[in-house]
């Protein structure tokens, strides 16, 4: 008899061999009792080793257990593989308990597959029911078995605990015994040899360690027992949950109906249809792959057919991304061939003409997007803004049609910025949107769109307010045509529906705060000069005119001058020629500062003055150190101005005050305004609270000097808007100089006074008007989507300006289209149409293509009308100029005749007295003196009398000057003109009859009184702004309608006005913040005074009259380094005297670090105070011709410190030394 083939150890144990499972040998009859999980695992191992198919394995199981015909092979494979994985895991982990459990656990056959035949549904459900009951019984048995195991484990655990307790007791007894023995041994230690005692102690220690190790093992075993108990409990809970699951599953399967079966059959039929469709698609794709990749670029097969809408969409997107018309097809072909692997050439794509016309179609497509969203919206907000570029005015319109959804509706060039012109441009844009929405019903749609506009947003300029009123009137005139039964509505309802909510940009207030804060500092600096003298750079002679006055006058404060010049010198993007941007950044990194906080000063940016001032105060010590330590030489006017201003305590105090306002007020205000949670109505209370704080701080700014100042702004969710407490914040509050703290307090109080005026002018409705208290829910609903700022218009202008810069020849329609397509995200809108409504996508693109020529003609007509109006305006200005010139000449002739009739013009003081006597009455005297002063008024004479401001004015502090005052001024003018024209060389004040009391003098007043006067000045402006708000709005109409008319000169009147009063312009002076252009500053400070690049300078310019404490001692023959204005030089001392010495200088080479002895000796008498280094070590090279010094960098730094200290910030004269 042949031996049987074993399958595995456990199979052999139960008499299961290969011949048995194949049915060749009969053995046991009851295999279910021996088919354990371990048997199944060994069968899977044997099958995988011998590559036995699963069909044979299924026969094995059928041979052993029977009745598994309904179990699919996949289910059986998964079950067998899980048993194998379980066995392998237990073997790897040496988990004997799991192996023993697998050997005893009977293998459960997997669930049988459910039949899908509808005819045997009831039989299947019955069988499932019986099977579920059997499974539940089996699970109950397993659960009972698990409970028994848990009970046994608990009994075993209790035994372990008792055993541990006994062992602990034994160990305690042993420890006690050992302690007793140890005491006995210690008593007998004298009787035993040290060697024996040591051995006993070692044996004792070994025993103790063994007992401790035994205790540790017992604790480990106890911990494992606890973990096993926990796993058993988890397993019991799992079995319990499984039992509940099967009960629920059984109850749900009983409740299933034939409807479920029919749904499954329907789903099966649908899936079959999908499979057929996918097969067809697959065949189509395979055919495309076989034929090669090609693109359908045109709508038809003809080469002259128009390009497809997808191509147009692609080229519109490329145009909005800034791709030029010449490169669009090149970019497209490169992408398709490189990434898409398409067989396409550049010649197959659209040409340059198509690419130039596609922005026009993009304009119309984006307009259709805006028209659609406009028509579907309610409570629309109309944004408008204007700008100028290259003398051309541009108006921008946007509409807010939903939450965070603002669209650009148009951007037009106009001939002027008046309200009427703006309204005409608005009508043009609305008619364009209406025509593109529905060209057959344009008039009605235009009225409908305008009726949806309920709110406006602008920048609070005079023309903007006038435009808002005209728009409201125009909208009210069309409402009866839009709203049905308008005549039946009561008057209050019609008034409410006709009214509009006119809101203004809340960020423009920051520009006003900067303007008025700077003007307040300018007034405060006048009082500071009475105490400290000229501030900073004003003391340097090179910045003064011939009269010794500061000549760099830009109209702003000295504090702003400090901020501007420092930012120009050190900030990234500053003055590239005269600044030290790279050197300062490297110096900051050496100090552990990774980033320069200063930014390029752009005067038209929100919050720029406050932000830059805070950064400059943070870098004040770094800026001073980079010059004082010699890292950078202040070799041009810009750097010398920075070095002088950064050392002025009043200017630093003003800079600190602006920085504190930035951290505590303007920055949190900006964060609060930009937060999406804040409703535009909800800014009223924070603005009122801030206004109250400003009123308190204008009297006492001490709370602002506390870094723990309570927050001013809070979000609707209750979170406070905290200031950013970074290094800049800490630098502003870590000032311990009492003098700077007092000056900062004064600066803060005056700045707050100016800011109060801004808030009165900017927020009249929020402080005292209709939004000051609670508003109705209807108003909140109307303004729910209104933006709090007008930044969208600024962004549109920025991108439009960028387009005009990189594409100067871009037309108005194309520039508007590119801007709208990009800013409105029209590409994403078209993508959505492609996926959701392909027909609408094609309709929009086709309509844009067909309407392109029509709108090109309309825009061309609009532009021609603008050019004609602009030409008419220039003609009117020329005619007005000629009229004024003729009138001025006539007035001058009449004035001269009047003066001559009374003995003038005067050239001496005696003539002035005679002239006054000929005038007769006091009224004629005032009239004659004014006429004579106007006769002498001209630009050259006014510049000569710049040191006497006000001599050409006829009033002071709102009061007309008297005859005596006018007489003094006239004599002063005549004297200065005579001096300028060299008519007299020995004229004195006594000769002219002008006494010291009549000359302008600087009166020193008490600092507190001067600050109180400044506060009173701004308090008056606050009152006037509050009381004159309504009248100011009425005056806007007249101003805005005449904004293009030139101003009348002071010479239009015969003798001038009786009093000179300062009036505020309707265009809100706080918006005009630029003061002077940055280009002028660069031109003023950009004198580099640098060295020549090659060879020795032609002239070495040495500064004289400098005093340096502690002159260096030098001796004959010694090599020294001498400081000159342009750089330092090396020379050998030939002869020394008390204060001077003769030095034979070396000549610098092209390489500035090398020196050479010139062919002709350059011996110069040199002042000893200019020696910056002695004992200079000069090292020759291998040719013995060229020399260099070892410590070149150290000498250069010493020279920089010397030059910055004595040459840069002191008044000095130049003395040139020739060879």
Coordinates of C-alpha atoms in Angstrom, one line a residue, residues 105 136-152 232 235-236 239-240 243:
X105 CA -11.7 26.5 17.3
X136 CA -27.0 33.2 16.2
X137 CA -27.0 30.0 18.1
X138 CA -23.4 29.4 17.2
X139 CA -22.5 33.0 18.3
X140 CA -24.3 32.3 21.6
X141 CA -22.2 29.3 22.1
X142 CA -19.1 31.2 21.3
X143 CA -20.1 34.0 23.7
X144 CA -20.7 31.4 26.5
X145 CA -17.3 30.0 25.7
X146 CA -15.8 33.4 25.8
X147 CA -17.5 34.1 29.1
X148 CA -16.1 30.9 30.5
X149 CA -12.6 31.9 29.3
X150 CA -13.0 35.2 30.9
X151 CA -14.1 33.6 34.2
X152 CA -11.1 31.2 34.0
X232 CA -11.0 38.9 26.8
X235 CA -13.7 40.2 22.8
X236 CA -16.8 39.5 24.8
X239 CA -19.2 39.0 20.4
X240 CA -22.1 40.7 22.1
X243 CA -24.9 39.0 18.2

